[in-house]
Amino acid sequence: MNSLDEFIADHASCERKAHASAMMMVNRYPDYPELQRRMISLALEELIHFQQLFEILTARNIRLPSDQPDPYVKSLMSVARDPKDFHLLDRLMIAAVIEARSAERFCLFAAKLPEGDLKDFYVKFAVEEARHFPYFIETAHLLFPSSDINLALDRVLKQDALAVQSLPILPTVH
Ligand SMILES: [Fe+2]
Ligand SMILES: [Fe+2]
């Protein structure tokens, strides 16, 4: 709460990255039209989120920060396997876990905010973001057997546990 502007600026960057990562999937997987369709829908939603955050930054007189490496995401990406299909499954699970953790943090953030427009926005927002974890899991189920999905999710969650132990506490989403 003491670094409200910093948190909101980081959040805006996260939305821009979520949009970019969904569009990267659209570009990278031409053989999976259903995946592309779902990622285009998600990219639209994330772009609208980014626009909303950009307007909040502008109203608070904050500049959008330039892209910074995210050590949490980098740590999760380290478990993405190489072969093409497993790489896709791992990317979907990494995205699912990032979405789940982000939604958790937006809930915590919303709960702490004082009554007002910003709190109302984040309460609504946390509910919207909470849909993205199951969205990535459902997408994986269209393409992969449950046993592979469970295994891949487990690997990412183990890395998530390791990553959060080593990351410093900062006013950022992750
Ligand atoms: Fe979003
Ligand atoms: Fe999201």
JSON list of C-alpha atoms and ligand atoms in Angstrom, two decimals:
[
{"chain": "A", "resi": 1, "resn": "MET", "atom": "CA", "xyz": [0.00, 0.00, 0.00]},
{"chain": "A", "resi": 2, "resn": "ASN", "atom": "CA", "xyz": [3.04, 2.30, 0.51]},
{"chain": "A", "resi": 3, "resn": "SER", "atom": "CA", "xyz": [4.09, 1.70, -3.09]},
{"chain": "A", "resi": 4, "resn": "LEU", "atom": "CA", "xyz": [0.71, 1.84, -4.76]},
{"chain": "A", "resi": 5, "resn": "ASP", "atom": "CA", "xyz": [1.90, 3.56, -7.94]},
{"chain": "A", "resi": 6, "resn": "GLU", "atom": "CA", "xyz": [4.76, 1.13, -8.39]},
{"chain": "A", "resi": 7, "resn": "PHE", "atom": "CA", "xyz": [2.44, -1.85, -8.03]},
{"chain": "A", "resi": 8, "resn": "ILE", "atom": "CA", "xyz": [-0.07, -0.46, -10.52]},
{"chain": "A", "resi": 9, "resn": "ALA", "atom": "CA", "xyz": [2.72, 0.32, -13.01]},
{"chain": "A", "resi": 10, "resn": "ASP", "atom": "CA", "xyz": [4.04, -3.24, -12.69]},
{"chain": "A", "resi": 11, "resn": "HIS", "atom": "CA", "xyz": [0.52, -4.57, -13.13]},
{"chain": "A", "resi": 12, "resn": "ALA", "atom": "CA", "xyz": [0.10, -2.57, -16.35]},
{"chain": "A", "resi": 13, "resn": "SER", "atom": "CA", "xyz": [3.32, -4.14, -17.68]},
{"chain": "A", "resi": 14, "resn": "CYS", "atom": "CA", "xyz": [2.02, -7.60, -16.77]},
{"chain": "A", "resi": 15, "resn": "GLU", "atom": "CA", "xyz": [-1.14, -7.03, -18.81]},
{"chain": "A", "resi": 16, "resn": "ARG", "atom": "CA", "xyz": [0.90, -5.94, -21.80]},
{"chain": "A", "resi": 17, "resn": "LYS", "atom": "CA", "xyz": [3.06, -9.06, -21.45]},
{"chain": "A", "resi": 18, "resn": "ALA", "atom": "CA", "xyz": [-0.02, -11.30, -21.08]},
{"chain": "A", "resi": 19, "resn": "HIS", "atom": "CA", "xyz": [-1.35, -9.89, -24.35]},
{"chain": "A", "resi": 20, "resn": "ALA", "atom": "CA", "xyz": [2.02, -10.35, -26.09]},
{"chain": "A", "resi": 21, "resn": "SER", "atom": "CA", "xyz": [2.41, -13.91, -24.84]},
{"chain": "A", "resi": 22, "resn": "ALA", "atom": "CA", "xyz": [-1.08, -14.91, -26.08]},
{"chain": "A", "resi": 23, "resn": "MET", "atom": "CA", "xyz": [-0.27, -13.46, -29.51]},
{"chain": "A", "resi": 24, "resn": "MET", "atom": "CA", "xyz": [3.09, -15.24, -29.49]},
{"chain": "A", "resi": 25, "resn": "MET", "atom": "CA", "xyz": [1.18, -18.53, -29.14]},
{"chain": "A", "resi": 26, "resn": "VAL", "atom": "CA", "xyz": [-1.01, -17.58, -32.11]},
{"chain": "A", "resi": 27, "resn": "ASN", "atom": "CA", "xyz": [2.12, -17.03, -34.20]},
{"chain": "A", "resi": 28, "resn": "ARG", "atom": "CA", "xyz": [4.03, -20.06, -32.99]},
{"chain": "A", "resi": 29, "resn": "TYR", "atom": "CA", "xyz": [1.37, -22.77, -33.36]},
{"chain": "A", "resi": 30, "resn": "PRO", "atom": "CA", "xyz": [-0.23, -22.58, -36.84]},
{"chain": "A", "resi": 31, "resn": "ASP", "atom": "CA", "xyz": [-1.11, -26.31, -36.64]},
{"chain": "A", "resi": 32, "resn": "TYR", "atom": "CA", "xyz": [-3.51, -25.75, -33.72]},
{"chain": "A", "resi": 33, "resn": "PRO", "atom": "CA", "xyz": [-6.38, -23.52, -34.93]},
{"chain": "A", "resi": 34, "resn": "GLU", "atom": "CA", "xyz": [-8.47, -24.05, -31.77]},
{"chain": "A", "resi": 35, "resn": "LEU", "atom": "CA", "xyz": [-5.53, -22.96, -29.65]},
{"chain": "A", "resi": 36, "resn": "GLN", "atom": "CA", "xyz": [-5.13, -19.91, -31.90]},
{"chain": "A", "resi": 37, "resn": "ARG", "atom": "CA", "xyz": [-8.85, -19.05, -31.56]},
{"chain": "A", "resi": 38, "resn": "ARG", "atom": "CA", "xyz": [-8.69, -19.23, -27.78]},
{"chain": "A", "resi": 39, "resn": "MET", "atom": "CA", "xyz": [-5.45, -17.25, -27.59]},
{"chain": "A", "resi": 40, "resn": "ILE", "atom": "CA", "xyz": [-6.86, -14.51, -29.86]},
{"chain": "A", "resi": 41, "resn": "SER", "atom": "CA", "xyz": [-9.86, -14.14, -27.48]},
{"chain": "A", "resi": 42, "resn": "LEU", "atom": "CA", "xyz": [-7.55, -14.01, -24.50]},
{"chain": "A", "resi": 43, "resn": "ALA", "atom": "CA", "xyz": [-5.21, -11.52, -26.20]},
{"chain": "A", "resi": 44, "resn": "LEU", "atom": "CA", "xyz": [-8.18, -9.19, -26.81]},
{"chain": "A", "resi": 45, "resn": "GLU", "atom": "CA", "xyz": [-9.19, -9.39, -23.15]},
{"chain": "A", "resi": 46, "resn": "GLU", "atom": "CA", "xyz": [-5.62, -8.78, -21.94]},
{"chain": "A", "resi": 47, "resn": "LEU", "atom": "CA", "xyz": [-5.26, -5.82, -24.30]},
{"chain": "A", "resi": 48, "resn": "ILE", "atom": "CA", "xyz": [-8.43, -4.27, -22.86]},
{"chain": "A", "resi": 49, "resn": "HIS", "atom": "CA", "xyz": [-7.01, -4.85, -19.36]},
{"chain": "A", "resi": 50, "resn": "PHE", "atom": "CA", "xyz": [-3.81, -3.15, -20.46]},
{"chain": "A", "resi": 51, "resn": "GLN", "atom": "CA", "xyz": [-5.79, -0.19, -21.81]},
{"chain": "A", "resi": 52, "resn": "GLN", "atom": "CA", "xyz": [-7.70, 0.10, -18.51]},
{"chain": "A", "resi": 53, "resn": "LEU", "atom": "CA", "xyz": [-4.45, 0.04, -16.55]},
{"chain": "A", "resi": 54, "resn": "PHE", "atom": "CA", "xyz": [-2.85, 2.54, -18.90]},
{"chain": "A", "resi": 55, "resn": "GLU", "atom": "CA", "xyz": [-5.74, 4.94, -18.23]},
{"chain": "A", "resi": 56, "resn": "ILE", "atom": "CA", "xyz": [-5.36, 4.45, -14.48]},
{"chain": "A", "resi": 57, "resn": "LEU", "atom": "CA", "xyz": [-1.61, 5.21, -14.79]},
{"chain": "A", "resi": 58, "resn": "THR", "atom": "CA", "xyz": [-2.35, 8.33, -16.83]},
{"chain": "A", "resi": 59, "resn": "ALA", "atom": "CA", "xyz": [-4.94, 9.56, -14.33]},
{"chain": "A", "resi": 60, "resn": "ARG", "atom": "CA", "xyz": [-2.38, 9.10, -11.54]},
{"chain": "A", "resi": 61, "resn": "ASN", "atom": "CA", "xyz": [0.31, 10.83, -13.58]},
{"chain": "A", "resi": 62, "resn": "ILE", "atom": "CA", "xyz": [2.53, 7.73, -13.74]},
{"chain": "A", "resi": 63, "resn": "ARG", "atom": "CA", "xyz": [4.55, 6.74, -16.81]},
{"chain": "A", "resi": 64, "resn": "LEU", "atom": "CA", "xyz": [4.28, 3.22, -18.14]},
{"chain": "A", "resi": 65, "resn": "PRO", "atom": "CA", "xyz": [7.60, 1.56, -17.27]},
{"chain": "A", "resi": 66, "resn": "SER", "atom": "CA", "xyz": [9.63, 0.00, -20.09]},
{"chain": "A", "resi": 67, "resn": "ASP", "atom": "CA", "xyz": [9.85, -3.78, -20.21]},
{"chain": "A", "resi": 68, "resn": "GLN", "atom": "CA", "xyz": [11.78, -5.31, -17.30]},
{"chain": "A", "resi": 69, "resn": "PRO", "atom": "CA", "xyz": [12.77, -8.97, -17.01]},
{"chain": "A", "resi": 70, "resn": "ASP", "atom": "CA", "xyz": [10.49, -10.83, -14.59]},
{"chain": "A", "resi": 71, "resn": "PRO", "atom": "CA", "xyz": [12.58, -13.23, -12.44]},
{"chain": "A", "resi": 72, "resn": "TYR", "atom": "CA", "xyz": [9.47, -15.22, -11.41]},
{"chain": "A", "resi": 73, "resn": "VAL", "atom": "CA", "xyz": [8.41, -15.87, -15.01]},
{"chain": "A", "resi": 74, "resn": "LYS", "atom": "CA", "xyz": [12.01, -16.61, -15.99]},
{"chain": "A", "resi": 75, "resn": "SER", "atom": "CA", "xyz": [12.24, -19.18, -13.22]},
{"chain": "A", "resi": 76, "resn": "LEU", "atom": "CA", "xyz": [9.03, -20.92, -14.35]},
{"chain": "A", "resi": 77, "resn": "MET", "atom": "CA", "xyz": [10.18, -20.88, -17.97]},
{"chain": "A", "resi": 78, "resn": "SER", "atom": "CA", "xyz": [13.28, -22.84, -16.96]},
{"chain": "A", "resi": 79, "resn": "VAL", "atom": "CA", "xyz": [11.14, -26.00, -16.65]},
{"chain": "A", "resi": 80, "resn": "ALA", "atom": "CA", "xyz": [9.65, -25.74, -20.18]},
{"chain": "A", "resi": 81, "resn": "ARG", "atom": "CA", "xyz": [10.78, -28.84, -22.04]},
{"chain": "A", "resi": 82, "resn": "ASP", "atom": "CA", "xyz": [12.20, -28.83, -25.53]},
{"chain": "A", "resi": 83, "resn": "PRO", "atom": "CA", "xyz": [10.24, -31.15, -27.87]},
{"chain": "A", "resi": 84, "resn": "LYS", "atom": "CA", "xyz": [7.59, -29.15, -29.69]},
{"chain": "A", "resi": 85, "resn": "ASP", "atom": "CA", "xyz": [4.42, -30.61, -28.15]},
{"chain": "A", "resi": 86, "resn": "PHE", "atom": "CA", "xyz": [5.70, -30.79, -24.59]},
{"chain": "A", "resi": 87, "resn": "HIS", "atom": "CA", "xyz": [6.97, -27.26, -24.94]},
{"chain": "A", "resi": 88, "resn": "LEU", "atom": "CA", "xyz": [3.44, -26.12, -25.82]},
{"chain": "A", "resi": 89, "resn": "LEU", "atom": "CA", "xyz": [1.94, -28.06, -22.89]},
{"chain": "A", "resi": 90, "resn": "ASP", "atom": "CA", "xyz": [4.54, -26.61, -20.53]},
{"chain": "A", "resi": 91, "resn": "ARG", "atom": "CA", "xyz": [3.91, -23.07, -21.82]},
{"chain": "A", "resi": 92, "resn": "LEU", "atom": "CA", "xyz": [0.18, -23.52, -21.20]},
{"chain": "A", "resi": 93, "resn": "MET", "atom": "CA", "xyz": [0.80, -24.74, -17.64]},
{"chain": "A", "resi": 94, "resn": "ILE", "atom": "CA", "xyz": [3.26, -21.92, -16.94]},
{"chain": "A", "resi": 95, "resn": "ALA", "atom": "CA", "xyz": [0.69, -19.40, -18.19]},
{"chain": "A", "resi": 96, "resn": "ALA", "atom": "CA", "xyz": [-2.00, -21.09, -16.05]},
{"chain": "A", "resi": 97, "resn": "VAL", "atom": "CA", "xyz": [0.10, -20.83, -12.88]},
{"chain": "A", "resi": 98, "resn": "ILE", "atom": "CA", "xyz": [1.10, -17.21, -13.60]},
{"chain": "A", "resi": 99, "resn": "GLU", "atom": "CA", "xyz": [-2.60, -16.37, -14.02]},
{"chain": "A", "resi": 100, "resn": "ALA", "atom": "CA", "xyz": [-3.55, -18.18, -10.80]},
{"chain": "A", "resi": 101, "resn": "ARG", "atom": "CA", "xyz": [-0.87, -16.40, -8.77]},
{"chain": "A", "resi": 102, "resn": "SER", "atom": "CA", "xyz": [-1.72, -13.03, -10.29]},
{"chain": "A", "resi": 103, "resn": "ALA", "atom": "CA", "xyz": [-5.41, -13.47, -9.47]},
{"chain": "A", "resi": 104, "resn": "GLU", "atom": "CA", "xyz": [-4.50, -14.38, -5.87]},
{"chain": "A", "resi": 105, "resn": "ARG", "atom": "CA", "xyz": [-2.46, -11.20, -5.55]},
{"chain": "A", "resi": 106, "resn": "PHE", "atom": "CA", "xyz": [-5.19, -9.02, -7.06]},
{"chain": "A", "resi": 107, "resn": "CYS", "atom": "CA", "xyz": [-7.61, -10.43, -4.45]},
{"chain": "A", "resi": 108, "resn": "LEU", "atom": "CA", "xyz": [-5.16, -9.60, -1.64]},
{"chain": "A", "resi": 109, "resn": "PHE", "atom": "CA", "xyz": [-4.52, -6.16, -3.13]},
{"chain": "A", "resi": 110, "resn": "ALA", "atom": "CA", "xyz": [-8.24, -5.43, -3.58]},
{"chain": "A", "resi": 111, "resn": "ALA", "atom": "CA", "xyz": [-8.96, -6.50, 0.01]},
{"chain": "A", "resi": 112, "resn": "LYS", "atom": "CA", "xyz": [-6.36, -4.04, 1.38]},
{"chain": "A", "resi": 113, "resn": "LEU", "atom": "CA", "xyz": [-7.36, -1.03, -0.73]},
{"chain": "A", "resi": 114, "resn": "PRO", "atom": "CA", "xyz": [-9.47, 1.65, 0.97]},
{"chain": "A", "resi": 115, "resn": "GLU", "atom": "CA", "xyz": [-13.07, 2.06, -0.24]},
{"chain": "A", "resi": 116, "resn": "GLY", "atom": "CA", "xyz": [-13.22, 3.86, -3.55]},
{"chain": "A", "resi": 117, "resn": "ASP", "atom": "CA", "xyz": [-13.00, 3.57, -7.34]},
{"chain": "A", "resi": 118, "resn": "LEU", "atom": "CA", "xyz": [-9.64, 1.79, -7.32]},
{"chain": "A", "resi": 119, "resn": "LYS", "atom": "CA", "xyz": [-10.89, -0.88, -4.91]},
{"chain": "A", "resi": 120, "resn": "ASP", "atom": "CA", "xyz": [-14.07, -1.37, -6.97]},
{"chain": "A", "resi": 121, "resn": "PHE", "atom": "CA", "xyz": [-11.94, -1.77, -10.08]},
{"chain": "A", "resi": 122, "resn": "TYR", "atom": "CA", "xyz": [-9.61, -4.35, -8.49]},
{"chain": "A", "resi": 123, "resn": "VAL", "atom": "CA", "xyz": [-12.45, -6.38, -6.95]},
{"chain": "A", "resi": 124, "resn": "LYS", "atom": "CA", "xyz": [-14.05, -6.72, -10.40]},
{"chain": "A", "resi": 125, "resn": "PHE", "atom": "CA", "xyz": [-10.68, -7.26, -11.97]},
{"chain": "A", "resi": 126, "resn": "ALA", "atom": "CA", "xyz": [-9.62, -10.07, -9.60]},
{"chain": "A", "resi": 127, "resn": "VAL", "atom": "CA", "xyz": [-12.79, -11.98, -10.53]},
{"chain": "A", "resi": 128, "resn": "GLU", "atom": "CA", "xyz": [-12.04, -11.59, -14.27]},
{"chain": "A", "resi": 129, "resn": "GLU", "atom": "CA", "xyz": [-8.42, -12.69, -13.90]},
{"chain": "A", "resi": 130, "resn": "ALA", "atom": "CA", "xyz": [-9.42, -15.72, -11.83]},
{"chain": "A", "resi": 131, "resn": "ARG", "atom": "CA", "xyz": [-11.06, -17.14, -14.98]},
{"chain": "A", "resi": 132, "resn": "HIS", "atom": "CA", "xyz": [-7.74, -17.34, -16.82]},
{"chain": "A", "resi": 133, "resn": "PHE", "atom": "CA", "xyz": [-6.22, -20.20, -14.83]},
{"chain": "A", "resi": 134, "resn": "PRO", "atom": "CA", "xyz": [-9.08, -22.60, -15.75]},
{"chain": "A", "resi": 135, "resn": "TYR", "atom": "CA", "xyz": [-9.06, -21.18, -19.30]},
{"chain": "A", "resi": 136, "resn": "PHE", "atom": "CA", "xyz": [-5.46, -22.35, -19.84]},
{"chain": "A", "resi": 137, "resn": "ILE", "atom": "CA", "xyz": [-6.18, -25.72, -18.23]},
{"chain": "A", "resi": 138, "resn": "GLU", "atom": "CA", "xyz": [-9.26, -26.20, -20.47]},
{"chain": "A", "resi": 139, "resn": "THR", "atom": "CA", "xyz": [-7.19, -25.25, -23.51]},
{"chain": "A", "resi": 140, "resn": "ALA", "atom": "CA", "xyz": [-4.61, -27.90, -22.59]},
{"chain": "A", "resi": 141, "resn": "HIS", "atom": "CA", "xyz": [-7.39, -30.51, -22.26]},
{"chain": "A", "resi": 142, "resn": "LEU", "atom": "CA", "xyz": [-8.38, -29.91, -25.89]},
{"chain": "A", "resi": 143, "resn": "LEU", "atom": "CA", "xyz": [-4.89, -30.91, -26.99]},
{"chain": "A", "resi": 144, "resn": "PHE", "atom": "CA", "xyz": [-3.33, -33.28, -24.44]},
{"chain": "A", "resi": 145, "resn": "PRO", "atom": "CA", "xyz": [-4.30, -36.30, -22.31]},
{"chain": "A", "resi": 146, "resn": "SER", "atom": "CA", "xyz": [-5.06, -35.61, -18.62]},
{"chain": "A", "resi": 147, "resn": "SER", "atom": "CA", "xyz": [-2.09, -37.66, -17.42]},
{"chain": "A", "resi": 148, "resn": "ASP", "atom": "CA", "xyz": [0.39, -35.47, -19.35]},
{"chain": "A", "resi": 149, "resn": "ILE", "atom": "CA", "xyz": [-1.38, -32.31, -18.15]},
{"chain": "A", "resi": 150, "resn": "ASN", "atom": "CA", "xyz": [-1.25, -33.34, -14.49]},
{"chain": "A", "resi": 151, "resn": "LEU", "atom": "CA", "xyz": [2.42, -34.19, -14.75]},
{"chain": "A", "resi": 152, "resn": "ALA", "atom": "CA", "xyz": [3.28, -30.92, -16.50]},
{"chain": "A", "resi": 153, "resn": "LEU", "atom": "CA", "xyz": [1.25, -28.85, -14.00]},
{"chain": "A", "resi": 154, "resn": "ASP", "atom": "CA", "xyz": [3.01, -30.59, -11.14]},
{"chain": "A", "resi": 155, "resn": "ARG", "atom": "CA", "xyz": [6.43, -29.74, -12.55]},
{"chain": "A", "resi": 156, "resn": "VAL", "atom": "CA", "xyz": [5.49, -26.07, -12.90]},
{"chain": "A", "resi": 157, "resn": "LEU", "atom": "CA", "xyz": [3.99, -25.92, -9.38]},
{"chain": "A", "resi": 158, "resn": "LYS", "atom": "CA", "xyz": [7.19, -27.38, -7.91]},
{"chain": "A", "resi": 159, "resn": "GLN", "atom": "CA", "xyz": [9.19, -24.67, -9.66]},
{"chain": "A", "resi": 160, "resn": "ASP", "atom": "CA", "xyz": [6.67, -22.04, -8.50]},
{"chain": "A", "resi": 161, "resn": "ALA", "atom": "CA", "xyz": [7.28, -23.15, -4.89]},
{"chain": "A", "resi": 162, "resn": "LEU", "atom": "CA", "xyz": [11.04, -22.87, -5.38]},
{"chain": "A", "resi": 163, "resn": "ALA", "atom": "CA", "xyz": [10.80, -19.50, -7.11]},
{"chain": "A", "resi": 164, "resn": "VAL", "atom": "CA", "xyz": [8.67, -17.81, -4.43]},
{"chain": "A", "resi": 165, "resn": "GLN", "atom": "CA", "xyz": [11.12, -18.89, -1.73]},
{"chain": "A", "resi": 166, "resn": "SER", "atom": "CA", "xyz": [14.00, -17.07, -3.39]},
{"chain": "A", "resi": 167, "resn": "LEU", "atom": "CA", "xyz": [12.27, -13.92, -4.70]},
{"chain": "A", "resi": 168, "resn": "PRO", "atom": "CA", "xyz": [12.56, -10.68, -2.75]},
{"chain": "A", "resi": 169, "resn": "ILE", "atom": "CA", "xyz": [9.34, -9.04, -1.48]},
{"chain": "A", "resi": 170, "resn": "LEU", "atom": "CA", "xyz": [8.64, -6.13, -3.80]},
{"chain": "A", "resi": 171, "resn": "PRO", "atom": "CA", "xyz": [5.59, -4.04, -4.79]},
{"chain": "A", "resi": 172, "resn": "THR", "atom": "CA", "xyz": [5.09, -6.15, -7.94]},
{"chain": "A", "resi": 173, "resn": "VAL", "atom": "CA", "xyz": [2.46, -8.62, -9.09]},
{"chain": "A", "resi": 174, "resn": "HIS", "atom": "CA", "xyz": [4.86, -11.60, -8.90]},
{"chain": "B", "resi": 1, "resn": "FE", "atom": "FE", "xyz": [-5.32, -9.53, -17.57]},
{"chain": "B", "resi": 2, "resn": "FE", "atom": "FE", "xyz": [-4.92, -12.85, -17.38]}
]
